[in-house]
Amino acid sequence: MNELIAADAEAIVEGLSKRSHRALVLVDADGEVVWANDFCSTRFPGTFPEGHSFHETFQELFEVLPAVPAKSNQSLLECTGPTSTLVRPRQCAVEEASALEVQSGPRVYRYESFVASADGLRGGDEADGQETAGDRVLHSLLDVSHEMKVEKDFFQNLRELTSMKEIVDILYESLSTQDVIHIILVGVTSQMGLGLNRAFFLQAKRNRLKGRIGIGPSDPEEAHQIWSRIAERNFSSLREVFENLVLAGGISDVRTQELAVSLDIDLGELREAAGEAPRSGLAGAIATGRPTRLHADEPGQQADAGLFELLRTDMVAVVPLSVQGELAGVIIADNNITRQPISRDHLNALKTFAWYAAMALERSRLYEELQESVTQLRKANETLKSNQQRLLQAEKLSAVGELAASVSHEIRTPLVAIGGLARSLLQDPIEDPEMRESLGLIGNEVTRLERFLGETLDFVKPKPVETITVHFQGEIRACLATFGKEIQEHGIELRTDLPEKEVFCRIDPNLLHHTLNNLVKNAIEAMENGGALHVGLEREGLFAILRVGDTGAGIPVEVQARIFDPYFTTKTGGTGLGLAIAAQAVRGSGGRLELEDAAEYETLFKLVLPLEEVLAENGAVSAETQSTEEIFARRLS
Amino acid sequence: MKTVLVADDELTIRKLYERELTREGYNVVCASNAKEAIERSQDSQPDLVVMDIRMPGMDGIEAMGRILEAQNEIPVVINTAYSSYKDSFLSWSADAYVTKSSDLGELKDTIRRILDKDTALDNSTAE
């Protein structure tokens, strides 16, 4: 390395002095300015005149800035302190030691000092404690405003991005919309995020905005408590903050939460008060869907005066959240403690945070809709399945029915011959008692077969029913009268519940008899040793509902599905057709017969029939038979 | 003595009815299909017809219609294994509908009732 000759040194100094953005001030041992460079004169005109005390001027001009932490949770309240010595750069208590930063007006400068002595310039560490009297000091102030801003912006963006990433992770993981929004609010208020003081989430429902969640301290004392606690714990993620503070309820922002819940804004009234196409205030924000800052003392904010009063602050940021074009909620944030203004950058960041909240809301709405659809589909599927089963059943019956009908008929005719002839033989005198007996038995057995065929034919080839209007209560009473003796003998308590007003239905009275008899008989048979028999009739919409319940043995679950099947019986000697015929008869009249679950009765049958008045109104045509007189009359004419 | 015409395609049924109705005191004439039934109704002048519905060829209902056309006042008792025709309006023209059974009691009673009534009418008109 060649040594610099004096001329070079001069040129260098000349160049640096003229071109740099560095203010250089040379100060003598007495603290007086000896020389200042051009930049200094331009930047600080008339401030460092030769012969004047450097220190005085310096103190007037500059304010020492706190060490800006690259990564720490120190609260805003802590980082102010007195200036320190101007000669040595201050070592800050954070990992990255920084030079002293000072601020004058809007600009920030990095201050360094170098001791100029006969041995050359010594600065920084070298100068530590080694100044000697007579040394001159060169003070340097480098304009780092731009750099600082970039750095600040960088870290800010980093924090925001980190928070957002955390929020996205949580959005993916958690289905709880409540949790997601909560964490978003934590992001808005945490130093790791936007660092605003307070945030509220209000949900839009039924034309009202109702506060749901509020985070942040409600007064400076609470703030100090909370923020220093947070600093102590040194959380490294939003989730940690959320879990430890919010969920654990350690330091909960109870009052802020209470305040949140007390917020209740009528959107209709708000819109009315704001008039058509509002552009300012809360109404304006909601109408345009854009995040806005509201100031208490701006004109046109009277409508929001109430809000400002409740929040006890004079500036808020309002971010509307919309889902599918409809207002779903609003996030409101403020700096009620530090009273620092909310910047445009804040607002933009809020917009992004709010977008995630809207996503969470949308997702939960979609999820709810999905659940609803799934439920409906499931129901529809079940209905379909049961209809399918019914159809299958009907088809089976039909096929079986046709077969049975032809078989039955083929059997019946020979039976008439067999039984008829046997009986006919009995008409003649027969001495042998055994022969008489045998002939008698033949007749009996044939009759038994005929009865069986009769029931079969009746079932599978339904007789065209004689549908007339029947008085339900009358039929019920008649049926109960028939069984009166048995009811008494079995020690059964009869509970009837029939309405005063007459109930009419259209059904073949024989079939109704058959059905009622079947139900009552089954009930009585189930209560050999007493019990209660319930017979209740009521109107329900378009139908008459008859319920027959008993406290007897009950029908085992495995068997319940089959009781209406033809030929299914649990009784020895039963045909298994009683309920099947009853069910079909009722179906043929537009009703249904089914089992119902009831607490008080082991078995409860429910018979549903359309009401006569409904059928008459709807003009349903029913076959009505003519009386025998009419037929006869026609014959005679 | 009253004459009863029995129309049924089954031999055993004809035999049984003939036997039992003769025992009741009637003169029994048989037909094994609809065409025969119509012929017999003309040449035997029965006082009552017992008609089976399901017969090969023309069915009992139509046969009944033809017979009634010619002789409007002959009582016809429809006798069949099916109970479903009971409500068919065609069968309303018949005087009675009796389901076939090994117990002929109902059939006998029905015939008696109808013929007694007719006798009463005859007697009254005669007076």
mmCIF file of N, CA, C and O in Angstrom, chain A residues 405 409 412-413 415-421 423-425 427-428 443 446-447 450 457-458 461-466 624-626 631-632 634-635 637, chain B residues 8 10 12-13 15-17 19-20 23 54 68 72-76 80-84 87 89 92-95 99-104 108 117:
data_model
loop_
_atom_site.group_PDB
_atom_site.id
_atom_site.type_symbol
_atom_site.label_atom_id
_atom_site.label_comp_id
_atom_site.label_asym_id
_atom_site.label_seq_id
_atom_site.Cartn_x
_atom_site.Cartn_y
_atom_site.Cartn_z
ATOM 1 N N ALA A 405 -104.152 -65.843 -6.055
ATOM 2 C CA ALA A 405 -105.543 -65.760 -6.510
ATOM 3 C C ALA A 405 -105.881 -66.939 -7.415
ATOM 4 O O ALA A 405 -106.922 -67.585 -7.252
ATOM 5 N N HIS A 409 -108.405 -70.021 -6.396
ATOM 6 C CA HIS A 409 -109.632 -70.331 -7.126
ATOM 7 C C HIS A 409 -109.663 -71.780 -7.578
ATOM 8 O O HIS A 409 -110.692 -72.462 -7.474
ATOM 9 N N ARG A 412 -110.596 -73.817 -4.627
ATOM 10 C CA ARG A 412 -111.926 -73.602 -4.062
ATOM 11 C C ARG A 412 -113.005 -74.479 -4.687
ATOM 12 O O ARG A 412 -113.849 -75.055 -3.983
ATOM 13 N N THR A 413 -112.973 -74.554 -6.001
ATOM 14 C CA THR A 413 -114.049 -75.299 -6.663
ATOM 15 C C THR A 413 -114.094 -76.768 -6.226
ATOM 16 O O THR A 413 -115.166 -77.253 -5.818
ATOM 17 N N LEU A 415 -113.070 -77.941 -3.546
ATOM 18 C CA LEU A 415 -113.467 -77.970 -2.140
ATOM 19 C C LEU A 415 -114.986 -77.955 -2.003
ATOM 20 O O LEU A 415 -115.556 -78.640 -1.139
ATOM 21 N N VAL A 416 -115.592 -77.149 -2.837
ATOM 22 C CA VAL A 416 -117.063 -77.090 -2.794
ATOM 23 C C VAL A 416 -117.618 -78.491 -3.037
ATOM 24 O O VAL A 416 -118.522 -78.951 -2.324
ATOM 25 N N ALA A 417 -117.004 -79.167 -4.012
ATOM 26 C CA ALA A 417 -117.490 -80.512 -4.335
ATOM 27 C C ALA A 417 -117.271 -81.466 -3.162
ATOM 28 O O ALA A 417 -118.197 -82.179 -2.748
ATOM 29 N N ILE A 418 -116.063 -81.469 -2.640
ATOM 30 C CA ILE A 418 -115.728 -82.404 -1.559
ATOM 31 C C ILE A 418 -116.634 -82.196 -0.354
ATOM 32 O O ILE A 418 -117.314 -83.123 0.116
ATOM 33 N N GLY A 419 -116.619 -80.944 0.134
ATOM 34 C CA GLY A 419 -117.402 -80.660 1.332
ATOM 35 C C GLY A 419 -118.883 -80.818 1.080
ATOM 36 O O GLY A 419 -119.625 -81.365 1.913
ATOM 37 N N GLY A 420 -119.292 -80.281 -0.073
ATOM 38 C CA GLY A 420 -120.709 -80.340 -0.395
ATOM 39 C C GLY A 420 -121.217 -81.774 -0.449
ATOM 40 O O GLY A 420 -122.272 -82.107 0.112
ATOM 41 N N LEU A 421 -120.456 -82.628 -1.106
ATOM 42 C CA LEU A 421 -120.886 -84.018 -1.225
ATOM 43 C C LEU A 421 -120.855 -84.708 0.118
ATOM 44 O O LEU A 421 -121.761 -85.495 0.447
ATOM 45 N N ARG A 423 -121.388 -83.412 2.994
ATOM 46 C CA ARG A 423 -122.567 -82.959 3.729
ATOM 47 C C ARG A 423 -123.834 -83.572 3.155
ATOM 48 O O ARG A 423 -124.760 -83.941 3.886
ATOM 49 N N SER A 424 -123.792 -83.630 1.829
ATOM 50 C CA SER A 424 -124.963 -84.207 1.170
ATOM 51 C C SER A 424 -125.181 -85.651 1.619
ATOM 52 O O SER A 424 -126.320 -86.073 1.868
ATOM 53 N N LEU A 425 -124.089 -86.385 1.724
ATOM 54 C CA LEU A 425 -124.191 -87.767 2.183
ATOM 55 C C LEU A 425 -124.794 -87.825 3.570
ATOM 56 O O LEU A 425 -125.572 -88.721 3.910
ATOM 57 N N GLN A 427 -126.983 -86.100 4.787
ATOM 58 C CA GLN A 427 -128.429 -85.885 4.769
ATOM 59 C C GLN A 427 -129.179 -87.210 4.727
ATOM 60 O O GLN A 427 -130.313 -87.331 5.189
ATOM 61 N N ASP A 428 -128.514 -88.192 4.090
ATOM 62 C CA ASP A 428 -129.154 -89.504 4.047
ATOM 63 C C ASP A 428 -128.940 -90.206 5.371
ATOM 64 O O ASP A 428 -127.941 -89.972 6.049
ATOM 65 N N GLY A 443 -116.446 -82.441 6.223
ATOM 66 C CA GLY A 443 -117.104 -81.145 6.037
ATOM 67 C C GLY A 443 -116.399 -80.036 6.798
ATOM 68 O O GLY A 443 -116.142 -78.943 6.274
ATOM 69 N N VAL A 446 -113.061 -79.063 5.313
ATOM 70 C CA VAL A 446 -113.239 -78.285 4.075
ATOM 71 C C VAL A 446 -113.617 -76.836 4.402
ATOM 72 O O VAL A 446 -113.110 -75.881 3.803
ATOM 73 N N THR A 447 -114.500 -76.701 5.365
ATOM 74 C CA THR A 447 -114.893 -75.346 5.771
ATOM 75 C C THR A 447 -113.678 -74.546 6.240
ATOM 76 O O THR A 447 -113.512 -73.373 5.932
ATOM 77 N N GLU A 450 -111.812 -73.430 3.352
ATOM 78 C CA GLU A 450 -112.522 -72.343 2.648
ATOM 79 C C GLU A 450 -112.330 -71.011 3.365
ATOM 80 O O GLU A 450 -112.177 -69.965 2.749
ATOM 81 N N LEU A 457 -107.945 -64.700 -0.453
ATOM 82 C CA LEU A 457 -108.491 -63.999 -1.604
ATOM 83 C C LEU A 457 -108.819 -62.556 -1.250
ATOM 84 O O LEU A 457 -108.530 -61.637 -1.982
ATOM 85 N N ASP A 458 -109.425 -62.413 -0.084
ATOM 86 C CA ASP A 458 -109.770 -61.067 0.349
ATOM 87 C C ASP A 458 -108.546 -60.177 0.364
ATOM 88 O O ASP A 458 -108.601 -59.015 0.020
ATOM 89 N N LYS A 461 -106.694 -59.899 -3.554
ATOM 90 C CA LYS A 461 -107.479 -59.254 -4.592
ATOM 91 C C LYS A 461 -108.422 -58.320 -3.859
ATOM 92 O O LYS A 461 -109.531 -58.701 -3.534
ATOM 93 N N PRO A 462 -107.949 -57.166 -3.558
ATOM 94 C CA PRO A 462 -108.760 -56.313 -2.696
ATOM 95 C C PRO A 462 -110.124 -56.055 -3.320
ATOM 96 O O PRO A 462 -110.193 -55.708 -4.480
ATOM 97 N N LYS A 463 -111.117 -56.287 -2.502
ATOM 98 C CA LYS A 463 -112.468 -56.043 -2.981
ATOM 99 C C LYS A 463 -112.602 -54.563 -3.272
ATOM 100 O O LYS A 463 -112.076 -53.748 -2.531
ATOM 101 N N PRO A 464 -113.306 -54.246 -4.303
ATOM 102 C CA PRO A 464 -113.564 -52.818 -4.484
ATOM 103 C C PRO A 464 -114.278 -52.347 -3.238
ATOM 104 O O PRO A 464 -115.297 -52.918 -2.870
ATOM 105 N N VAL A 465 -113.672 -51.397 -2.550
ATOM 106 C CA VAL A 465 -114.241 -51.039 -1.262
ATOM 107 C C VAL A 465 -115.468 -50.169 -1.401
ATOM 108 O O VAL A 465 -115.590 -49.380 -2.326
ATOM 109 N N GLU A 466 -116.333 -50.347 -0.456
ATOM 110 C CA GLU A 466 -117.574 -49.594 -0.427
ATOM 111 C C GLU A 466 -117.282 -48.364 0.406
ATOM 112 O O GLU A 466 -117.484 -48.354 1.611
ATOM 113 N N GLU A 624 -119.650 -44.769 -4.576
ATOM 114 C CA GLU A 624 -120.696 -44.921 -3.566
ATOM 115 C C GLU A 624 -121.705 -45.917 -4.084
ATOM 116 O O GLU A 624 -122.156 -45.813 -5.219
ATOM 117 N N THR A 625 -122.020 -46.853 -3.240
ATOM 118 C CA THR A 625 -122.959 -47.875 -3.722
ATOM 119 C C THR A 625 -124.389 -47.366 -3.606
ATOM 120 O O THR A 625 -124.698 -46.494 -2.807
ATOM 121 N N GLN A 626 -125.203 -47.964 -4.427
ATOM 122 C CA GLN A 626 -126.619 -47.579 -4.352
ATOM 123 C C GLN A 626 -127.327 -48.529 -3.404
ATOM 124 O O GLN A 626 -126.878 -49.622 -3.149
ATOM 125 N N ILE A 631 -131.803 -50.515 -6.823
ATOM 126 C CA ILE A 631 -131.542 -51.558 -7.811
ATOM 127 C C ILE A 631 -132.859 -52.227 -8.196
ATOM 128 O O ILE A 631 -133.182 -52.437 -9.353
ATOM 129 N N PHE A 632 -133.607 -52.550 -7.155
ATOM 130 C CA PHE A 632 -134.867 -53.240 -7.382
ATOM 131 C C PHE A 632 -135.792 -52.383 -8.233
ATOM 132 O O PHE A 632 -136.436 -52.859 -9.157
ATOM 133 N N ARG A 634 -135.072 -50.261 -10.425
ATOM 134 C CA ARG A 634 -134.651 -50.287 -11.820
ATOM 135 C C ARG A 634 -135.099 -51.570 -12.503
ATOM 136 O O ARG A 634 -135.493 -51.589 -13.657
ATOM 137 N N ARG A 635 -135.007 -52.661 -11.742
ATOM 138 C CA ARG A 635 -135.391 -53.934 -12.329
ATOM 139 C C ARG A 635 -136.864 -53.950 -12.701
ATOM 140 O O ARG A 635 -137.276 -54.534 -13.684
ATOM 141 N N SER A 637 -138.776 -51.518 -13.507
ATOM 142 C CA SER A 637 -139.236 -50.593 -14.562
ATOM 143 C C SER A 637 -139.036 -51.179 -15.957
ATOM 144 O O SER A 637 -138.177 -51.993 -16.177
ATOM 145 N N ASP B 8 -123.192 -74.317 -14.733
ATOM 146 C CA ASP B 8 -121.833 -74.319 -14.195
ATOM 147 C C ASP B 8 -120.992 -75.244 -15.058
ATOM 148 O O ASP B 8 -121.448 -76.299 -15.468
ATOM 149 N N GLU B 10 -118.362 -76.961 -14.182
ATOM 150 C CA GLU B 10 -117.776 -78.085 -13.455
ATOM 151 C C GLU B 10 -118.810 -79.198 -13.242
ATOM 152 O O GLU B 10 -119.882 -78.940 -12.654
ATOM 153 N N THR B 12 -118.724 -81.824 -11.216
ATOM 154 C CA THR B 12 -118.992 -82.156 -9.818
ATOM 155 C C THR B 12 -119.943 -81.167 -9.183
ATOM 156 O O THR B 12 -120.800 -81.531 -8.367
ATOM 157 N N ILE B 13 -119.793 -79.914 -9.541
ATOM 158 C CA ILE B 13 -120.693 -78.898 -8.985
ATOM 159 C C ILE B 13 -122.120 -79.169 -9.475
ATOM 160 O O ILE B 13 -123.086 -79.154 -8.687
ATOM 161 N N LYS B 15 -123.406 -81.954 -10.388
ATOM 162 C CA LYS B 15 -123.897 -83.161 -9.718
ATOM 163 C C LYS B 15 -124.339 -82.830 -8.304
ATOM 164 O O LYS B 15 -125.415 -83.240 -7.856
ATOM 165 N N LEU B 16 -123.531 -82.125 -7.578
ATOM 166 C CA LEU B 16 -123.818 -81.797 -6.189
ATOM 167 C C LEU B 16 -125.080 -80.969 -6.081
ATOM 168 O O LEU B 16 -125.989 -81.290 -5.290
ATOM 169 N N TYR B 17 -125.186 -79.930 -6.899
ATOM 170 C CA TYR B 17 -126.341 -79.030 -6.835
ATOM 171 C C TYR B 17 -127.619 -79.775 -7.221
ATOM 172 O O TYR B 17 -128.664 -79.626 -6.590
ATOM 173 N N ARG B 19 -128.252 -82.905 -6.922
ATOM 174 C CA ARG B 19 -128.613 -83.782 -5.822
ATOM 175 C C ARG B 19 -129.278 -83.018 -4.698
ATOM 176 O O ARG B 19 -130.360 -83.360 -4.223
ATOM 177 N N GLU B 20 -128.648 -81.951 -4.259
ATOM 178 C CA GLU B 20 -129.154 -81.208 -3.116
ATOM 179 C C GLU B 20 -130.429 -80.461 -3.424
ATOM 180 O O GLU B 20 -131.350 -80.411 -2.607
ATOM 181 N N ARG B 23 -133.298 -82.726 -3.604
ATOM 182 C CA ARG B 23 -133.685 -83.059 -2.236
ATOM 183 C C ARG B 23 -134.560 -81.971 -1.650
ATOM 184 O O ARG B 23 -135.443 -82.223 -0.839
ATOM 185 N N ARG B 54 -117.742 -67.579 -14.157
ATOM 186 C CA ARG B 54 -116.559 -67.902 -14.938
ATOM 187 C C ARG B 54 -116.799 -69.199 -15.699
ATOM 188 O O ARG B 54 -116.687 -70.281 -15.159
ATOM 189 N N LEU B 68 -132.228 -62.490 -19.515
ATOM 190 C CA LEU B 68 -133.135 -61.471 -19.001
ATOM 191 C C LEU B 68 -133.780 -60.672 -20.118
ATOM 192 O O LEU B 68 -134.922 -60.226 -20.008
ATOM 193 N N ASN B 72 -137.637 -61.130 -18.890
ATOM 194 C CA ASN B 72 -137.250 -60.084 -17.964
ATOM 195 C C ASN B 72 -137.387 -60.440 -16.497
ATOM 196 O O ASN B 72 -136.667 -59.939 -15.635
ATOM 197 N N GLU B 73 -138.321 -61.362 -16.203
ATOM 198 C CA GLU B 73 -138.609 -61.525 -14.784
ATOM 199 C C GLU B 73 -138.005 -62.734 -14.120
ATOM 200 O O GLU B 73 -138.246 -62.960 -12.941
ATOM 201 N N ILE B 74 -137.236 -63.473 -14.835
ATOM 202 C CA ILE B 74 -136.619 -64.660 -14.209
ATOM 203 C C ILE B 74 -135.620 -64.224 -13.157
ATOM 204 O O ILE B 74 -134.735 -63.434 -13.426
ATOM 205 N N PRO B 75 -135.750 -64.757 -11.950
ATOM 206 C CA PRO B 75 -134.752 -64.445 -10.923
ATOM 207 C C PRO B 75 -133.444 -65.168 -11.252
ATOM 208 O O PRO B 75 -133.460 -66.330 -11.635
ATOM 209 N N VAL B 76 -132.370 -64.473 -11.115
ATOM 210 C CA VAL B 76 -131.054 -65.060 -11.362
ATOM 211 C C VAL B 76 -130.206 -64.933 -10.096
ATOM 212 O O VAL B 76 -130.117 -63.861 -9.508
ATOM 213 N N THR B 80 -120.569 -67.982 -7.599
ATOM 214 C CA THR B 80 -119.199 -68.079 -8.078
ATOM 215 C C THR B 80 -118.219 -68.150 -6.915
ATOM 216 O O THR B 80 -118.565 -67.815 -5.774
ATOM 217 N N ALA B 81 -117.017 -68.581 -7.213
ATOM 218 C CA ALA B 81 -116.000 -68.665 -6.160
ATOM 219 C C ALA B 81 -115.443 -67.284 -5.835
ATOM 220 O O ALA B 81 -114.933 -67.023 -4.754
ATOM 221 N N TYR B 82 -115.546 -66.376 -6.792
ATOM 222 C CA TYR B 82 -115.007 -65.032 -6.550
ATOM 223 C C TYR B 82 -115.983 -64.181 -5.771
ATOM 224 O O TYR B 82 -117.157 -64.154 -6.065
ATOM 225 N N SER B 83 -115.455 -63.445 -4.828
ATOM 226 C CA SER B 83 -116.321 -62.515 -4.110
ATOM 227 C C SER B 83 -116.195 -61.106 -4.669
ATOM 228 O O SER B 83 -116.925 -60.213 -4.311
ATOM 229 N N SER B 84 -115.282 -60.945 -5.623
ATOM 230 C CA SER B 84 -115.027 -59.569 -6.054
ATOM 231 C C SER B 84 -116.069 -59.027 -7.019
ATOM 232 O O SER B 84 -116.122 -57.842 -7.268
ATOM 233 N N ASP B 87 -119.581 -56.245 -6.197
ATOM 234 C CA ASP B 87 -119.858 -54.833 -6.372
ATOM 235 C C ASP B 87 -119.854 -54.381 -7.822
ATOM 236 O O ASP B 87 -120.005 -53.219 -8.104
ATOM 237 N N PHE B 89 -121.312 -53.488 -11.162
ATOM 238 C CA PHE B 89 -122.689 -53.043 -11.420
ATOM 239 C C PHE B 89 -123.466 -54.015 -12.300
ATOM 240 O O PHE B 89 -124.671 -54.066 -12.273
ATOM 241 N N TRP B 92 -125.567 -56.231 -10.338
ATOM 242 C CA TRP B 92 -126.724 -55.676 -9.654
ATOM 243 C C TRP B 92 -128.034 -56.130 -10.281
ATOM 244 O O TRP B 92 -129.081 -56.115 -9.657
ATOM 245 N N SER B 93 -127.898 -56.499 -11.535
ATOM 246 C CA SER B 93 -129.133 -56.949 -12.181
ATOM 247 C C SER B 93 -129.583 -58.296 -11.644
ATOM 248 O O SER B 93 -130.720 -58.696 -11.818
ATOM 249 N N ALA B 94 -128.630 -58.998 -11.006
ATOM 250 C CA ALA B 94 -129.008 -60.298 -10.449
ATOM 251 C C ALA B 94 -129.789 -60.069 -9.171
ATOM 252 O O ALA B 94 -129.697 -59.024 -8.546
ATOM 253 N N ASP B 95 -130.526 -61.093 -8.809
ATOM 254 C CA ASP B 95 -131.329 -60.952 -7.600
ATOM 255 C C ASP B 95 -130.513 -61.242 -6.359
ATOM 256 O O ASP B 95 -130.842 -60.786 -5.268
ATOM 257 N N THR B 99 -121.646 -66.674 -2.759
ATOM 258 C CA THR B 99 -120.309 -67.214 -2.986
ATOM 259 C C THR B 99 -120.343 -68.728 -2.824
ATOM 260 O O THR B 99 -120.950 -69.243 -1.879
ATOM 261 N N LYS B 100 -119.667 -69.409 -3.745
ATOM 262 C CA LYS B 100 -119.639 -70.876 -3.674
ATOM 263 C C LYS B 100 -119.008 -71.336 -2.384
ATOM 264 O O LYS B 100 -117.959 -70.843 -1.974
ATOM 265 N N SER B 101 -119.644 -72.299 -1.771
ATOM 266 C CA SER B 101 -119.125 -72.811 -0.515
ATOM 267 C C SER B 101 -119.522 -74.264 -0.380
ATOM 268 O O SER B 101 -120.513 -74.696 -0.960
ATOM 269 N N SER B 102 -118.760 -75.007 0.415
ATOM 270 C CA SER B 102 -119.115 -76.419 0.600
ATOM 271 C C SER B 102 -120.385 -76.535 1.424
ATOM 272 O O SER B 102 -121.046 -77.566 1.429
ATOM 273 N N ASP B 103 -120.702 -75.465 2.107
ATOM 274 C CA ASP B 103 -121.948 -75.427 2.863
ATOM 275 C C ASP B 103 -122.997 -74.771 1.966
ATOM 276 O O ASP B 103 -122.958 -73.561 1.736
ATOM 277 N N LEU B 104 -123.941 -75.568 1.461
ATOM 278 C CA LEU B 104 -124.905 -75.024 0.507
ATOM 279 C C LEU B 104 -126.065 -74.299 1.181
ATOM 280 O O LEU B 104 -127.012 -73.884 0.520
ATOM 281 N N LYS B 108 -129.272 -72.501 -0.686
ATOM 282 C CA LYS B 108 -130.619 -73.054 -0.542
ATOM 283 C C LYS B 108 -131.564 -72.005 0.023
ATOM 284 O O LYS B 108 -132.684 -71.830 -0.466
ATOM 285 N N LYS B 117 -141.193 -65.791 -2.360
ATOM 286 C CA LYS B 117 -141.678 -64.441 -2.629
ATOM 287 C C LYS B 117 -142.457 -64.429 -3.924
ATOM 288 O O LYS B 117 -143.534 -63.858 -4.011
#
